[in-house]
Amino acid sequence: MNIIIIGGSIGGLCAGIALQEKGHQVTIYERSPGDMKDRGAGLVIQPDLMDYLIEKGIAPREIFGVPATQRQVLDDNGNATLIYPNDTIFTSWNYLWRRLRDFFPSANYFTGFELSSVTDNGGSVTAIFKNGEERTADLLIGADGFNSVVREYVASNIHPQYAGYVAYRGLIPESELTKEEVAFFGDKFSIYPYENSHLLCYLVPGPNGELTEGKRLYNWVWYQNKRQMELDHLLTDKNGRKRDFTVPAGYLSKASQEDLHRTAYEQLPPVLRNRVLQTAQPFVQVIMDMAVPQMYKGNVVLLGDAASLVRPHTASGTAKAYRDAITLAMTLEEYQDNPTALRYWNEQQLRHAKALIVHGRQLAARSGLGI
């Protein structure tokens, strides 16, 4: 088939690579004018995704991520009161996206194409872009994230809903930490749980995938409950622009950054408070809930965040986008009849997404988040 993918992030690239491998002609259209910027700092790499990337030669095992062999729980003084084995490997959104992007043919990846609308012609589907261009294919895949235009066609009036809390995040070059701080955080997944919140931190690869000591990045994530009325202030960036779901690094307003520092003084032990204060460009993501009742309509398909949002506590958002993409390619090959294949795939992926959504909400509730 001739297949169009809207969105060149991790889910779109995974789908493009998997479908090309099955013999389809795949073209990706990304609305960003150039390389996509880092969208989530550190993330957990799930074993099946890591195995796939290694198997296909997309990323070598020896430079894949930073392992954390221990998990430590901190008390109110910042001391590790509980330490136990941990087998998580941490990577970064930017590193993972770069590996996928370099593997997918540049001749089939177009930037600066923002989707305007979709028209299903029965046997084909047409994408109409804001730059005046149109593209027609046998199948169109919407991997265009939170603000999916494709979702409006497949499942109109389904939009992200605020979950009641946000995630502040930050990255610090490891070289800016003392030897004692590197020893305390290195090789560990650290978490500080307290009433209605928690902060977690770990090391991730450097900007270009560096894993050598001193070249990595210290990554922290701090969850805080926020009332709906507080979001307008928080999501207004330093230039006065109102953001939808995230204020990127370097754009948090001075007032919001001062609020963050004040809360750090009030609620965090010194070893974590100092990391928040040390972060030059913190950013914030609003945690949202959303799930579509169906992931396809005719010749149009949704996957990843365009279809459903998974709470970050499950460490499965990226893995879910990958599984949506890989299973779609496998199912289309197995059935070789689009309506039957999409119906089966839709049922399986909706079931998988529902389980992750429920699990994520349970984990948030245990921490008093969004209550």
mmCIF file of N, CA, C and O in Angstrom, residues 112-114 116 127-135:
data_model
loop_
_atom_site.group_PDB
_atom_site.id
_atom_site.type_symbol
_atom_site.label_atom_id
_atom_site.label_comp_id
_atom_site.label_asym_id
_atom_site.label_seq_id
_atom_site.Cartn_x
_atom_site.Cartn_y
_atom_site.Cartn_z
ATOM 1 N N GLY A 112 7.448 20.688 8.020
ATOM 2 C CA GLY A 112 6.710 21.878 7.626
ATOM 3 C C GLY A 112 5.369 21.581 6.980
ATOM 4 O O GLY A 112 4.807 22.434 6.286
ATOM 5 N N PHE A 113 4.839 20.374 7.215
ATOM 6 C CA PHE A 113 3.535 19.994 6.674
ATOM 7 C C PHE A 113 2.547 19.851 7.832
ATOM 8 O O PHE A 113 2.489 18.817 8.492
ATOM 9 N N GLU A 114 1.781 20.903 8.090
ATOM 10 C CA GLU A 114 0.773 20.868 9.144
ATOM 11 C C GLU A 114 -0.576 20.493 8.544
ATOM 12 O O GLU A 114 -1.067 21.153 7.625
ATOM 13 N N SER A 116 -4.421 20.056 7.762
ATOM 14 C CA SER A 116 -5.619 20.871 7.900
ATOM 15 C C SER A 116 -6.859 20.002 8.044
ATOM 16 O O SER A 116 -7.701 20.227 8.910
ATOM 17 N N ALA A 127 -4.963 13.711 2.436
ATOM 18 C CA ALA A 127 -4.539 14.637 3.480
ATOM 19 C C ALA A 127 -4.391 16.022 2.850
ATOM 20 O O ALA A 127 -3.713 16.178 1.839
ATOM 21 N N ILE A 128 -5.028 17.001 3.456
ATOM 22 C CA ILE A 128 -4.954 18.383 2.974
ATOM 23 C C ILE A 128 -4.174 19.193 4.007
ATOM 24 O O ILE A 128 -4.542 19.231 5.188
ATOM 25 N N PHE A 129 -3.093 19.820 3.569
ATOM 26 C CA PHE A 129 -2.195 20.516 4.485
ATOM 27 C C PHE A 129 -2.393 22.032 4.405
ATOM 28 O O PHE A 129 -2.881 22.565 3.407
ATOM 29 N N LYS A 130 -1.988 22.712 5.466
ATOM 30 C CA LYS A 130 -2.177 24.158 5.545
ATOM 31 C C LYS A 130 -1.305 24.921 4.557
ATOM 32 O O LYS A 130 -1.580 26.088 4.261
ATOM 33 N N ASN A 131 -0.264 24.277 4.038
ATOM 34 C CA ASN A 131 0.578 24.937 3.042
ATOM 35 C C ASN A 131 0.007 24.825 1.626
ATOM 36 O O ASN A 131 0.651 25.207 0.656
ATOM 37 N N GLY A 132 -1.214 24.251 1.530
ATOM 38 C CA GLY A 132 -1.878 24.135 0.237
ATOM 39 C C GLY A 132 -1.637 22.825 -0.478
ATOM 40 O O GLY A 132 -2.283 22.537 -1.496
ATOM 41 N N GLU A 133 -0.721 22.002 0.046
ATOM 42 C CA GLU A 133 -0.415 20.713 -0.580
ATOM 43 C C GLU A 133 -1.477 19.676 -0.215
ATOM 44 O O GLU A 133 -2.108 19.744 0.842
ATOM 45 N N GLU A 134 -1.666 18.702 -1.107
ATOM 46 C CA GLU A 134 -2.550 17.562 -0.842
ATOM 47 C C GLU A 134 -1.805 16.282 -1.201
ATOM 48 O O GLU A 134 -1.016 16.248 -2.134
ATOM 49 N N ARG A 135 -2.066 15.223 -0.424
ATOM 50 C CA ARG A 135 -1.469 13.919 -0.690
ATOM 51 C C ARG A 135 -2.553 12.857 -0.542
ATOM 52 O O ARG A 135 -3.331 12.886 0.428
#
